[in-house]
Short mmCIF file of C-alpha atoms in Angstrom, two decimals:
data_model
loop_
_atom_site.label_atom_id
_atom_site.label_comp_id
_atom_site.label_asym_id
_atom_site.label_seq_id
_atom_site.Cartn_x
_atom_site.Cartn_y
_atom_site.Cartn_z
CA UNK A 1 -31.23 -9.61 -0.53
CA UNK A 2 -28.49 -11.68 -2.18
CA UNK A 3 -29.40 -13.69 -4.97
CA UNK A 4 -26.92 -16.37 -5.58
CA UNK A 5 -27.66 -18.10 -9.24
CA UNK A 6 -26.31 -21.42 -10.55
CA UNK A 7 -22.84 -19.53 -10.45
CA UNK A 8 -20.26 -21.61 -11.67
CA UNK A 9 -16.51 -20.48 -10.57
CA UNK A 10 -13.15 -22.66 -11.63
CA UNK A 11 -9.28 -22.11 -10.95
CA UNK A 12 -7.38 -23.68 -13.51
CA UNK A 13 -8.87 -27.37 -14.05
CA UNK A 14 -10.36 -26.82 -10.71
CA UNK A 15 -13.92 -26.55 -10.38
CA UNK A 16 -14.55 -24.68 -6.82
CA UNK A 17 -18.15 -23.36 -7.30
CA UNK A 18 -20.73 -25.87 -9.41
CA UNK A 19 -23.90 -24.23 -10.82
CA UNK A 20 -24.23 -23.33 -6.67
CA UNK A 21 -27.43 -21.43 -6.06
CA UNK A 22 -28.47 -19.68 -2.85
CA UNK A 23 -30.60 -16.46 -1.28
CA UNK A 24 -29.44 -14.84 2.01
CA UNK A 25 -32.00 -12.90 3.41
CA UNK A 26 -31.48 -10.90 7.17
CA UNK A 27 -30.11 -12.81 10.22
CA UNK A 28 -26.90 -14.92 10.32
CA UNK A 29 -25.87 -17.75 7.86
CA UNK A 30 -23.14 -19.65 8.70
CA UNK A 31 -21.69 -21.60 6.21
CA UNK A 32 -19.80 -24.42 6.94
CA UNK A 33 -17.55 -27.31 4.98
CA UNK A 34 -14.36 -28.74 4.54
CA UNK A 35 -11.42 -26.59 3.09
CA UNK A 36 -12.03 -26.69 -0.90
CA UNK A 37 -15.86 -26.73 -0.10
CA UNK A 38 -15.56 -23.48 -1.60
CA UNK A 39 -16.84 -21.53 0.88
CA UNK A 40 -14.36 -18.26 0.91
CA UNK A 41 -14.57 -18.18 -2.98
CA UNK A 42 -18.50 -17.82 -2.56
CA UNK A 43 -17.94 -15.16 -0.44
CA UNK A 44 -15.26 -13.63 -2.56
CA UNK A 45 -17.44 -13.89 -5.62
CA UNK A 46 -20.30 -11.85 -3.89
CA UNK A 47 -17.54 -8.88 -2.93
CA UNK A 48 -16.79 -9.57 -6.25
CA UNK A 49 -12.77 -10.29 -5.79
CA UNK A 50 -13.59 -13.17 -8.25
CA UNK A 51 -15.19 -12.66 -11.09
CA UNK A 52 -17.54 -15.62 -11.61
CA UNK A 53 -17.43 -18.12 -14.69
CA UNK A 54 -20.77 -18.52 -15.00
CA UNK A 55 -24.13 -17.53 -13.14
CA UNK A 56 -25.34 -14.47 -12.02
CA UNK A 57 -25.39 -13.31 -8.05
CA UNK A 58 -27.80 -10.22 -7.46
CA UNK A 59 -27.66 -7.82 -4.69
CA UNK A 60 -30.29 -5.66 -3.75
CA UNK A 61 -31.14 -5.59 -7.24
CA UNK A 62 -27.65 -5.24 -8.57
CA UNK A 63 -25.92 -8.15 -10.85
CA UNK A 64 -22.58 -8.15 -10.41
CA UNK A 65 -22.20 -9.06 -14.07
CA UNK A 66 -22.28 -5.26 -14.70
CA UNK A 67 -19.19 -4.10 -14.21
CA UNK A 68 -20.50 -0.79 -12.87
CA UNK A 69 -22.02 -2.35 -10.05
CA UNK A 70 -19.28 -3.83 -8.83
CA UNK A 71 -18.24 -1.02 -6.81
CA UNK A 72 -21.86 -0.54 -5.03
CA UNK A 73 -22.18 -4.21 -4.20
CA UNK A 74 -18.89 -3.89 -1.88
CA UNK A 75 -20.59 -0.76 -0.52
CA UNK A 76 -23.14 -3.40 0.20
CA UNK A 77 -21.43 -6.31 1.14
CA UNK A 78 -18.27 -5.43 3.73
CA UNK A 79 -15.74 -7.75 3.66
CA UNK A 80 -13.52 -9.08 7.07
CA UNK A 81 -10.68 -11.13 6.09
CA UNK A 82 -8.46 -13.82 7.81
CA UNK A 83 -5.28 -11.79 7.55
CA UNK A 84 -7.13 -8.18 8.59
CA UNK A 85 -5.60 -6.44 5.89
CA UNK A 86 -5.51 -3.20 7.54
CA UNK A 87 -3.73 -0.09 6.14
CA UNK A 88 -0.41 -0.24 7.90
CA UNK A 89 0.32 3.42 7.18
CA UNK A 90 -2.57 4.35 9.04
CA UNK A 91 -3.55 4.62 12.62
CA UNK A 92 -6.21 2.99 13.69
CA UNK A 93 -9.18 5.65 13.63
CA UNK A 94 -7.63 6.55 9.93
CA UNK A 95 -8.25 3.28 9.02
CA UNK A 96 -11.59 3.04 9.91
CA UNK A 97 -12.25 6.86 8.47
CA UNK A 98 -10.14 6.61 5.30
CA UNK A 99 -13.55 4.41 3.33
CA UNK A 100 -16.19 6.60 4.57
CA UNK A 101 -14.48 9.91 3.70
CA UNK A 102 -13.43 8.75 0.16
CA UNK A 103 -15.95 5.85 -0.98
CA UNK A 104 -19.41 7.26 1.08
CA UNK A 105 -17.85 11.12 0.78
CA UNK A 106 -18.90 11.88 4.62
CA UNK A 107 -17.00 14.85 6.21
CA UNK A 108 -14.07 13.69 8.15
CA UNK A 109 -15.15 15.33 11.38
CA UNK A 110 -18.81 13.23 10.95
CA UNK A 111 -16.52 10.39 9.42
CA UNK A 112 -14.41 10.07 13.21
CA UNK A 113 -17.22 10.40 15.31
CA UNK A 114 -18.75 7.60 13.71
CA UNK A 115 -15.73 6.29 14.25
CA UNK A 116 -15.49 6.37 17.38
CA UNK A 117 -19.07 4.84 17.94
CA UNK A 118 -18.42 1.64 16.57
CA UNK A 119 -14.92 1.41 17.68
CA UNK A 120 -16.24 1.75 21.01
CA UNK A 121 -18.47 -1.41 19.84
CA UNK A 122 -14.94 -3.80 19.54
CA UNK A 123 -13.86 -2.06 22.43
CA UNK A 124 -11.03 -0.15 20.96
CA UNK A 125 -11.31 3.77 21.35
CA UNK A 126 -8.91 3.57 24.14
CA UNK A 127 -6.41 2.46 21.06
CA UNK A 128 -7.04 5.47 18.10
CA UNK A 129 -3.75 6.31 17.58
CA UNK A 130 -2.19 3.14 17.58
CA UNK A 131 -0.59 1.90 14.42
CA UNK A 132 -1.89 -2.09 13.18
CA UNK A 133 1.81 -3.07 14.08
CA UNK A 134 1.44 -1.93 17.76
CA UNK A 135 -1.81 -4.04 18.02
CA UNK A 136 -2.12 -7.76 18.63
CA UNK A 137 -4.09 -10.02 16.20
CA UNK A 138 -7.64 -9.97 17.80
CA UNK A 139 -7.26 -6.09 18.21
CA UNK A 140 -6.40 -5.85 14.31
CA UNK A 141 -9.27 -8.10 13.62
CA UNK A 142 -11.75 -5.94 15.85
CA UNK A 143 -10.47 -2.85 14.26
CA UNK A 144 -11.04 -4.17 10.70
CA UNK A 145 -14.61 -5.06 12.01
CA UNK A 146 -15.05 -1.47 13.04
CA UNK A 147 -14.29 -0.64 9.92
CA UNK A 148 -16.45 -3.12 7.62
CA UNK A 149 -19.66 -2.22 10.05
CA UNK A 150 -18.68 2.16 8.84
CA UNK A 151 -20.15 1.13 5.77
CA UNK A 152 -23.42 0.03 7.21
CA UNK A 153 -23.08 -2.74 4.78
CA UNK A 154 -26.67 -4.93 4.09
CA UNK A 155 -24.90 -7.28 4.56
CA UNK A 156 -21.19 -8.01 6.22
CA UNK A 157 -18.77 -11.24 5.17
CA UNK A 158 -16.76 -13.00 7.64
CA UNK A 159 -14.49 -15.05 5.34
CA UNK A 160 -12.38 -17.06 8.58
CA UNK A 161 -12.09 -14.07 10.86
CA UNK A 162 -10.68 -15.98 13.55
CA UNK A 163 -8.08 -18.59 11.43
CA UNK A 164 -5.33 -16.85 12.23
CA UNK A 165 -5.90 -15.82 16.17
CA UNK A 166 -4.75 -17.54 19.50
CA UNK A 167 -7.97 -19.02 21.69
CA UNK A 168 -7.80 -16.08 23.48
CA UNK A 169 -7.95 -14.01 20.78
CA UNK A 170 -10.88 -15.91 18.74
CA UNK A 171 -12.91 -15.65 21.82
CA UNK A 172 -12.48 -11.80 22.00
CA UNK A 173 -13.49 -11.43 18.18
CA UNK A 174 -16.43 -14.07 18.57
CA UNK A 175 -17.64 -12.02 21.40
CA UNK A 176 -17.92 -8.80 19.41
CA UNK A 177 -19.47 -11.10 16.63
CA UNK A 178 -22.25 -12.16 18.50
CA UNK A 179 -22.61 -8.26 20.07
CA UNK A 180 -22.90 -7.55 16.46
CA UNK A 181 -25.73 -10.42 15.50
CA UNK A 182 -27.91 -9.78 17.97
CA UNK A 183 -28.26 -6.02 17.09
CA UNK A 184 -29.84 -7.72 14.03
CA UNK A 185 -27.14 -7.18 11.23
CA UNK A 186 -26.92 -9.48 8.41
CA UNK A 187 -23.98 -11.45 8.23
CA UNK A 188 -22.62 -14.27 6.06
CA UNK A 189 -20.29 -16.22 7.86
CA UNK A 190 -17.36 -18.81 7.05
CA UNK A 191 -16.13 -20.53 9.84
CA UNK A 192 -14.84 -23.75 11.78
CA UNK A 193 -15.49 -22.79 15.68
CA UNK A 194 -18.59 -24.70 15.90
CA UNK A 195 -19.79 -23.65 18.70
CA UNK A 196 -19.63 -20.21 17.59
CA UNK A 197 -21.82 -21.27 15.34
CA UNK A 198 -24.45 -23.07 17.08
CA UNK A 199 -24.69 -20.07 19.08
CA UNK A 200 -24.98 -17.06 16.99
CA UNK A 201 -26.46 -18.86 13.93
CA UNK A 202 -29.80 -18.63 12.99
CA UNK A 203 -29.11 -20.56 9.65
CA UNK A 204 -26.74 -23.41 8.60
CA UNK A 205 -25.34 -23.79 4.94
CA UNK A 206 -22.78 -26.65 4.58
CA UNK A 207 -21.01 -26.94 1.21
CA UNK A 208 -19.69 -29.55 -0.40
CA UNK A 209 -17.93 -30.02 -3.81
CA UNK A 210 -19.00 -26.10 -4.81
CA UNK A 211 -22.49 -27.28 -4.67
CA UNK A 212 -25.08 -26.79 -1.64
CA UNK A 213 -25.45 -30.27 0.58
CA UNK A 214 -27.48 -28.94 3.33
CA UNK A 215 -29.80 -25.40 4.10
CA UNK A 216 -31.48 -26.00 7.31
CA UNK A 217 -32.48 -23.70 10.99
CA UNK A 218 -29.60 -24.10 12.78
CA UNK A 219 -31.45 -26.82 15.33
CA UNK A 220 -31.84 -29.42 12.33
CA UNK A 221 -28.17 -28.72 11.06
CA UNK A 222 -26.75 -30.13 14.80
CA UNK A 223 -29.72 -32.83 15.02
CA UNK A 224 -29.18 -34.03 11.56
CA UNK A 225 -28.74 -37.32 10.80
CA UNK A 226 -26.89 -36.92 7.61
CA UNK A 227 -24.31 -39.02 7.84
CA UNK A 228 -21.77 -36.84 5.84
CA UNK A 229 -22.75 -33.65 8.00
CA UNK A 230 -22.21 -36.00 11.06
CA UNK A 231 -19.14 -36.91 10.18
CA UNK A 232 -17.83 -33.91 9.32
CA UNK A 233 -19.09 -32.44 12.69
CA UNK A 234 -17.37 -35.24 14.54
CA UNK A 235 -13.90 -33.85 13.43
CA UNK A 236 -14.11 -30.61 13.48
CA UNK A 237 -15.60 -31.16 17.23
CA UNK A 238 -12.95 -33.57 17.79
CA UNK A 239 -10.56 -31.19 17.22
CA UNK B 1 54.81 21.88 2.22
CA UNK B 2 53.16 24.50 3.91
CA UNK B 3 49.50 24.86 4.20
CA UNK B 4 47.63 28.03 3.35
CA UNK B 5 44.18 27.87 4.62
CA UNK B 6 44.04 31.51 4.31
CA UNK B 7 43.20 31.54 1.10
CA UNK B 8 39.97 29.88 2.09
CA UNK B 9 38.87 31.95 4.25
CA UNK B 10 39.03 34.91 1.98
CA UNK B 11 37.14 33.44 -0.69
CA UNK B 12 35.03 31.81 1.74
CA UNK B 13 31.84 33.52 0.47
CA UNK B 14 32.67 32.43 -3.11
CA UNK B 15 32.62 28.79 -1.94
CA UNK B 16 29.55 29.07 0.21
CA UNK B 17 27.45 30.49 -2.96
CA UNK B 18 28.98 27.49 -4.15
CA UNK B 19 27.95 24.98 -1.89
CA UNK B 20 24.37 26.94 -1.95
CA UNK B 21 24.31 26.18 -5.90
CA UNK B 22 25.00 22.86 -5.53
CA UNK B 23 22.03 22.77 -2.66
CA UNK B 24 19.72 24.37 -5.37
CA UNK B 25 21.01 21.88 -7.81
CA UNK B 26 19.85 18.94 -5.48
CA UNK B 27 16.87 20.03 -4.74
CA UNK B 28 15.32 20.73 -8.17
CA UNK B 29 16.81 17.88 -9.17
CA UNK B 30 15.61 15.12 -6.66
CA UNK B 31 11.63 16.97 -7.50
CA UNK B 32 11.82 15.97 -11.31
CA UNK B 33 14.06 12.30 -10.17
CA UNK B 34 11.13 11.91 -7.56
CA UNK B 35 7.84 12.31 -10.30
CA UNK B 36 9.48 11.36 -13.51
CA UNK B 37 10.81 8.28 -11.12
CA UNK B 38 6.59 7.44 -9.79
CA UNK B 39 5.37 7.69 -13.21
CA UNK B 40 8.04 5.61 -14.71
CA UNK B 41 7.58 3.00 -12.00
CA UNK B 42 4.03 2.47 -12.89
CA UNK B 43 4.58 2.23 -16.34
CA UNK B 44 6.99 -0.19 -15.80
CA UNK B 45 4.38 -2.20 -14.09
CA UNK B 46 1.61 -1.43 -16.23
CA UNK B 47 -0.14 -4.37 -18.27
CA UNK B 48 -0.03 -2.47 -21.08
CA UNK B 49 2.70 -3.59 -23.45
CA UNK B 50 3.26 0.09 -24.84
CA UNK B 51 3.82 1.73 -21.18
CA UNK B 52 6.46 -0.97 -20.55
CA UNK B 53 8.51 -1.10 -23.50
CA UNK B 54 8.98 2.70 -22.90
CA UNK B 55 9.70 2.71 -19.02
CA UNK B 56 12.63 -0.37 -19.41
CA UNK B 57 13.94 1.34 -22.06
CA UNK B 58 14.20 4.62 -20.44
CA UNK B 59 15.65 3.01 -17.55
CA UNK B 60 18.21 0.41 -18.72
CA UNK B 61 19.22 3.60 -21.01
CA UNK B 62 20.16 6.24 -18.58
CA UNK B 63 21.27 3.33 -16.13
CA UNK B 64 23.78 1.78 -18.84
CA UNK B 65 25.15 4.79 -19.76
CA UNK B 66 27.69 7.61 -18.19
CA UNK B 67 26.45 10.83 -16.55
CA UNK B 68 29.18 12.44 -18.02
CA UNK B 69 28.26 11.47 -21.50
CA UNK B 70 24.33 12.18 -20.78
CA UNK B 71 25.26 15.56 -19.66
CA UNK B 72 27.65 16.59 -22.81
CA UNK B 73 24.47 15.26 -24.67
CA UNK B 74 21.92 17.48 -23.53
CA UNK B 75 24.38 20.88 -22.86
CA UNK B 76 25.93 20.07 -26.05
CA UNK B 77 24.54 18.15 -28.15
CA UNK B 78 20.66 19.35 -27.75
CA UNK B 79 21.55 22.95 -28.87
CA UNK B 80 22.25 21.56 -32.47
CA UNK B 81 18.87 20.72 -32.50
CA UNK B 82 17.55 24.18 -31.50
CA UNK B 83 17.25 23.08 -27.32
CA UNK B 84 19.34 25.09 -25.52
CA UNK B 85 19.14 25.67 -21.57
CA UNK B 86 21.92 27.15 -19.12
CA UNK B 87 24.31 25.27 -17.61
CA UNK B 88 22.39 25.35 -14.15
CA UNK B 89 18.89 24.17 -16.11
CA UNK B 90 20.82 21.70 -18.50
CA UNK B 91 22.03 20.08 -14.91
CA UNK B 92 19.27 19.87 -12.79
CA UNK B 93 17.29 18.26 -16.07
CA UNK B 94 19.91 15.94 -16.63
CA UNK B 95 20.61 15.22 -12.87
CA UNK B 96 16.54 14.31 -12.42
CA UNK B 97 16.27 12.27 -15.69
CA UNK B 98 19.32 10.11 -14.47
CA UNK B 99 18.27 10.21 -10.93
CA UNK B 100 14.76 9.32 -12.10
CA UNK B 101 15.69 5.85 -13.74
CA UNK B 102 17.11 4.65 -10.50
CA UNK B 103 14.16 5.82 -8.33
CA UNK B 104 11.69 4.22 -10.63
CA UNK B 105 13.50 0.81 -10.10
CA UNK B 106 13.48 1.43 -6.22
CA UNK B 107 9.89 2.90 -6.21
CA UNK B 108 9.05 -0.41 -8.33
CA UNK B 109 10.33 -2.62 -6.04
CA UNK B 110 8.33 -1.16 -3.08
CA UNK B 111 5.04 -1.58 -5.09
CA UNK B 112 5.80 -5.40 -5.53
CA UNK B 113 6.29 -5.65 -2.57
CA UNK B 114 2.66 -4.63 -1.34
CA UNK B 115 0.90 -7.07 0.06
CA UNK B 116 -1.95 -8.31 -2.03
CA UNK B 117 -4.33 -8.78 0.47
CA UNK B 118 -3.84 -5.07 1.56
CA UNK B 119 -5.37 -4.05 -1.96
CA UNK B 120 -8.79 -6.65 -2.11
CA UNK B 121 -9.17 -4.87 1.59
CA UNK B 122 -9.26 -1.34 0.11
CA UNK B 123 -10.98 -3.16 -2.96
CA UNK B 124 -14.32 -4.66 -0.86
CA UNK B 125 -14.63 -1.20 0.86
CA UNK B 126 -15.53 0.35 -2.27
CA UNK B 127 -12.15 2.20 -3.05
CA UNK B 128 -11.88 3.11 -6.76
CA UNK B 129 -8.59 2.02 -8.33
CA UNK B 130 -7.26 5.73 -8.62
CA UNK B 131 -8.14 5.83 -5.37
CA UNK B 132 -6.24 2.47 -4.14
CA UNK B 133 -3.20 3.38 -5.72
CA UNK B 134 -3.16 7.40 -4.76
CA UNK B 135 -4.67 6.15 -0.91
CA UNK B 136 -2.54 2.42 -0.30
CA UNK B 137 -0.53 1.88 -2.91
CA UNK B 138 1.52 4.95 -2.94
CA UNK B 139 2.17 5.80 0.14
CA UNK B 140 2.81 2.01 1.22
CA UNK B 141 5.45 2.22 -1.16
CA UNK B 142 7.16 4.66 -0.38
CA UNK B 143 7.19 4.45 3.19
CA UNK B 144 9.13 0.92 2.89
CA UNK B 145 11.60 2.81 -0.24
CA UNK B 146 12.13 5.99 1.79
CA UNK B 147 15.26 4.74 2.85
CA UNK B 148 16.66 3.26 -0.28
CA UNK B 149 15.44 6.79 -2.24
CA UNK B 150 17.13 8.53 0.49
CA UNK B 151 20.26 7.13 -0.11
CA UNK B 152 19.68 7.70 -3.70
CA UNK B 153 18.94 11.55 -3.29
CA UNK B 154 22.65 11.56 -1.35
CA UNK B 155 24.36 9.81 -4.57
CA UNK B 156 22.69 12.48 -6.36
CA UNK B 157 24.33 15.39 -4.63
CA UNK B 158 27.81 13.97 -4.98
CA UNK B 159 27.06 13.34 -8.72
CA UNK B 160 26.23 17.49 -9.06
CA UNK B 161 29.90 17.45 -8.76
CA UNK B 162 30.09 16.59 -12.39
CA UNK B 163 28.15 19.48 -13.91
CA UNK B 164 32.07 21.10 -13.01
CA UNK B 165 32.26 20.01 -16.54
CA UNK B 166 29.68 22.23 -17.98
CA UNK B 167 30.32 25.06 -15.43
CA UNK B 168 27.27 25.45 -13.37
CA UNK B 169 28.92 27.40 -10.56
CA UNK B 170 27.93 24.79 -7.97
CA UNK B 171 30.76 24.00 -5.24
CA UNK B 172 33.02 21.80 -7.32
CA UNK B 173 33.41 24.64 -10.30
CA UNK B 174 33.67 27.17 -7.72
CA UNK B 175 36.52 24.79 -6.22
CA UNK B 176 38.19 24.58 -9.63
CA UNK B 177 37.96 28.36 -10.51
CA UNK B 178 39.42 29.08 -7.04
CA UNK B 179 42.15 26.46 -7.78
CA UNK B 180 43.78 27.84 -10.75
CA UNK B 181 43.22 31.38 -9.90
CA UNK B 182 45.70 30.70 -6.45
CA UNK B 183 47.31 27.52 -6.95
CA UNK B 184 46.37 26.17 -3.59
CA UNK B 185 44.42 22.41 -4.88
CA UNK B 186 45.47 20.75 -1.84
CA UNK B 187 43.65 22.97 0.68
CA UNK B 188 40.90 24.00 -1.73
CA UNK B 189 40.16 20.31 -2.84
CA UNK B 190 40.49 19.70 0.90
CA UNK B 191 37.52 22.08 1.84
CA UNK B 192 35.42 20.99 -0.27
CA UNK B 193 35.36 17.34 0.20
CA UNK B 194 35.09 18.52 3.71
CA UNK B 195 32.01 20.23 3.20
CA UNK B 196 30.33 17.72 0.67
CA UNK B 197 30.65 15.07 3.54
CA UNK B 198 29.24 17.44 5.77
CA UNK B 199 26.34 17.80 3.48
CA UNK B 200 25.85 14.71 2.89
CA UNK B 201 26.48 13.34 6.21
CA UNK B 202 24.28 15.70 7.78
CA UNK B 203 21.28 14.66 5.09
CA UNK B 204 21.73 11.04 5.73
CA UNK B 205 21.60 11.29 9.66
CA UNK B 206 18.23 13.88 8.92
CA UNK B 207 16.82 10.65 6.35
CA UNK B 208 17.31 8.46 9.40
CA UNK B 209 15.83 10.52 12.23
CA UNK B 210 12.85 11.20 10.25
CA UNK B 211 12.54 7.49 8.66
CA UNK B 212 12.55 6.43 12.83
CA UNK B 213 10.70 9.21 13.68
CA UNK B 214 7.85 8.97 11.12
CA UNK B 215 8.06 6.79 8.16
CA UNK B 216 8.64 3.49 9.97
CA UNK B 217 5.51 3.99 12.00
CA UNK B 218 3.75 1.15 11.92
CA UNK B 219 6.06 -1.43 9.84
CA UNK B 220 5.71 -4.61 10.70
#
């Protein structure tokens, strides 16, 4: 479904992505690594808010070298971000409406009982007309899942959903999360809550250097014995 | 020194029309300031070189320059080269042009300060860039200038005031014509500074209230 090939992505002097290739096919990936792995660039590349240096990376059939298929891969491929960037001049259900109406052309009235459905999902239709400002940080962040899953995306990317959240509030995202996996969507996820992870995983990536170190079921990836892996897994746990 | 007031209140009509001119004025006026102000803005911040060069010049122009001056220029300066408009035209044109340079630089600074993660957000849902900047950009921006161009438009009612000198029959020449017709300045000048503040006062309380009200909504 995504085609990730020998793509090649630098900032400044700074090589972030080397030659990495990878497919993501249905179920969960998480993808895992230390900060500078390059993991939220790889994900950024495939939305296409980088443009790559080198490489190709294919979905559904569309390179993202054609600049006229930029706009249908991020149909494709919804993006949830660390910060939520939600509209702030919107309420809540206009956020979640405003894509469908104007990118997918649905009717509004269709558009907000659609809506509705999936922010019912994140457990927010009590909280329509509420304004992002009026919300806390794990209601923001299930309202800008709402409206990644209006798309019906292929596939949806989780670039750190839960970075800048409380416990409290990482717990009430995760939850929806894993509501959301086992429903069967596709999902590419960056993240450091391990246990998360091992949970709702059904595939482990860990990155290293903007290359691929290790692609394994997500039963290998905790019983590996690679010592990097290991160690890395030791810290973050530690934490 | 006595005070007549009388003699405003029987040429209280002629002051009123006055005061509606100036209203008229304002209002066509702050329209032209408001568009020729969003397109200038944008230009301003455009990437291409040409669009640029034209917006800072436009604005560092009318901005470095007297209203006074700018208005002789178009009312009588323009007609030499075949352009001539009516006093009430030649001031709400040269009201909005002015007005327009110092919106631009407000309406500027509320684009730049957009968050930039707010546009990739609209960008990975598929939004078009006409679309981002009509949808996000826009009205993001001027929901955190409203204030700023409100207290711009208010400036620009007190500077109609000027177009005395080309006699567009707003409240200050009305003032004037009064003036020398019954030789009461004090009481007539008075009035009228009365009633500006009134105006204006009024306005700004309404810019509040509705900034509050509305605008606000949802700032963080």
């Amino acid at each position: 479904m995504i085609q990730v090939r020998n793509v090649s992505k630098s900032f400044g002097s700074t090589n972030v992505l080397n030659e990495l290739s990878i497919d993501f096919d249905k179920g969960v990936t998480v993808i895992m690594g230390q900060s500078g792995a390059g993991k939220s660039t790889l994900l950024r590349c495939i939305n296409g808010l980088e443009k790559i240096d080198g490489g190709d990376i294919v979905v559904d059939g569309l390179s993202i070298n054609e600049k006229k298929n930029v706009r249908e891969i991020r149909e494709k491929c919804s993006m949830v971000f660390q910060q939520f960037n939600l509209f702030p001049h919107l309420n809540v259900l206009e956020n979640v409406t405003l894509s469908p109406i104007h990118v997918l052309g649905i009717e509004k009235k269709k558009a907000q009982e659609k809506a509705m459905r999936f922010l019912e999902m994140v457990g927010l239709s009590e909280k329509i007309k509420s304004y992002p400002s009026q919300l806390s940080g794990g209601q923001q962040q299930r309202v800008a899942i709402a409206r990644a899953l209006i798309m019906e995306p292929s596939a949806l990317l989780l670039d750190e959903i839960t970075s800048a959240l409380d416990p409290e509030m990482t717990s009430e995202v995760l939850e929806v999360i894993e509501r959301i996996a086992r429903e069967g969507t596709t999902m590419l996820v960056v993240t450091h809550e391990v246990s998360f992870a091992r949970r709702v995983a059904d595939r482990m990536v860990f990155l290293e250097n903007g290359k691929v170190l290790a692609d394994q079921n997500t039963e290998d990836f905790f019983s590996s014995n690679n010592e990097r892996i290991m160690r890395f897994l030791q810290k973050i746990e530690f934490n | 020194m006595t005070l007549h007031f009388r003699v405003i209140f029987n040429n209280l009509d002629f002051l009123l029309e006055g005061l509606k001119m100036t209203f008229y004025i304002s209002v066509f006026s702050l329209i032209i300031g408001f568009f020729i102000g969003l397109v200038v803005a944008f230009m301003r911040i455009s990437k291409n070189k040409l669009f640029s060069s034209i917006a800072i010049a436009y604005v560092e122009f009318f901005r470095n320059t007297p209203f006074l001056v700018q208005l002789f220029f178009f009312y009588f300066g323009l007609p030499e080269l075949g352009i001539s408009t009516e006093p009430v035209t030649t001031a709400i044109i040269a009201l909005g042009i002015n007005n327009a340079a110092y919106n631009s630089e407000i309406i500027r600074a509320g684009i730049i300060s957009i968050n930039k993660g707010l546009v990739e957000g609209a960008e990975s849902l598929g939004f078009t860039k006409f679309q981002i900047v009509r949808l996000i950009i826009i009205p993001n921006a001027l929901r955190v200038t409203f204030k700023p161009l409100g207290s711009n438009f208010i400036n620009l009612i007190l500077t109609t005031s000027v177009a005395v000198s080309i006699t567009a029959n707003e409240l200050m020449s009305n003032a004037m014509t009064l003036s020398s017709n019954t030789f009461r300045p004090f009481e007539i000048y008075l009035t009228i500074l009365v009633l500006y503040c009134v105006l204006t006062f009024s306005l700004s309380g309404l810019i509040h209230f509705v900034d509050r009200k509305f605008i606000s909504k949802g700032i963080s």
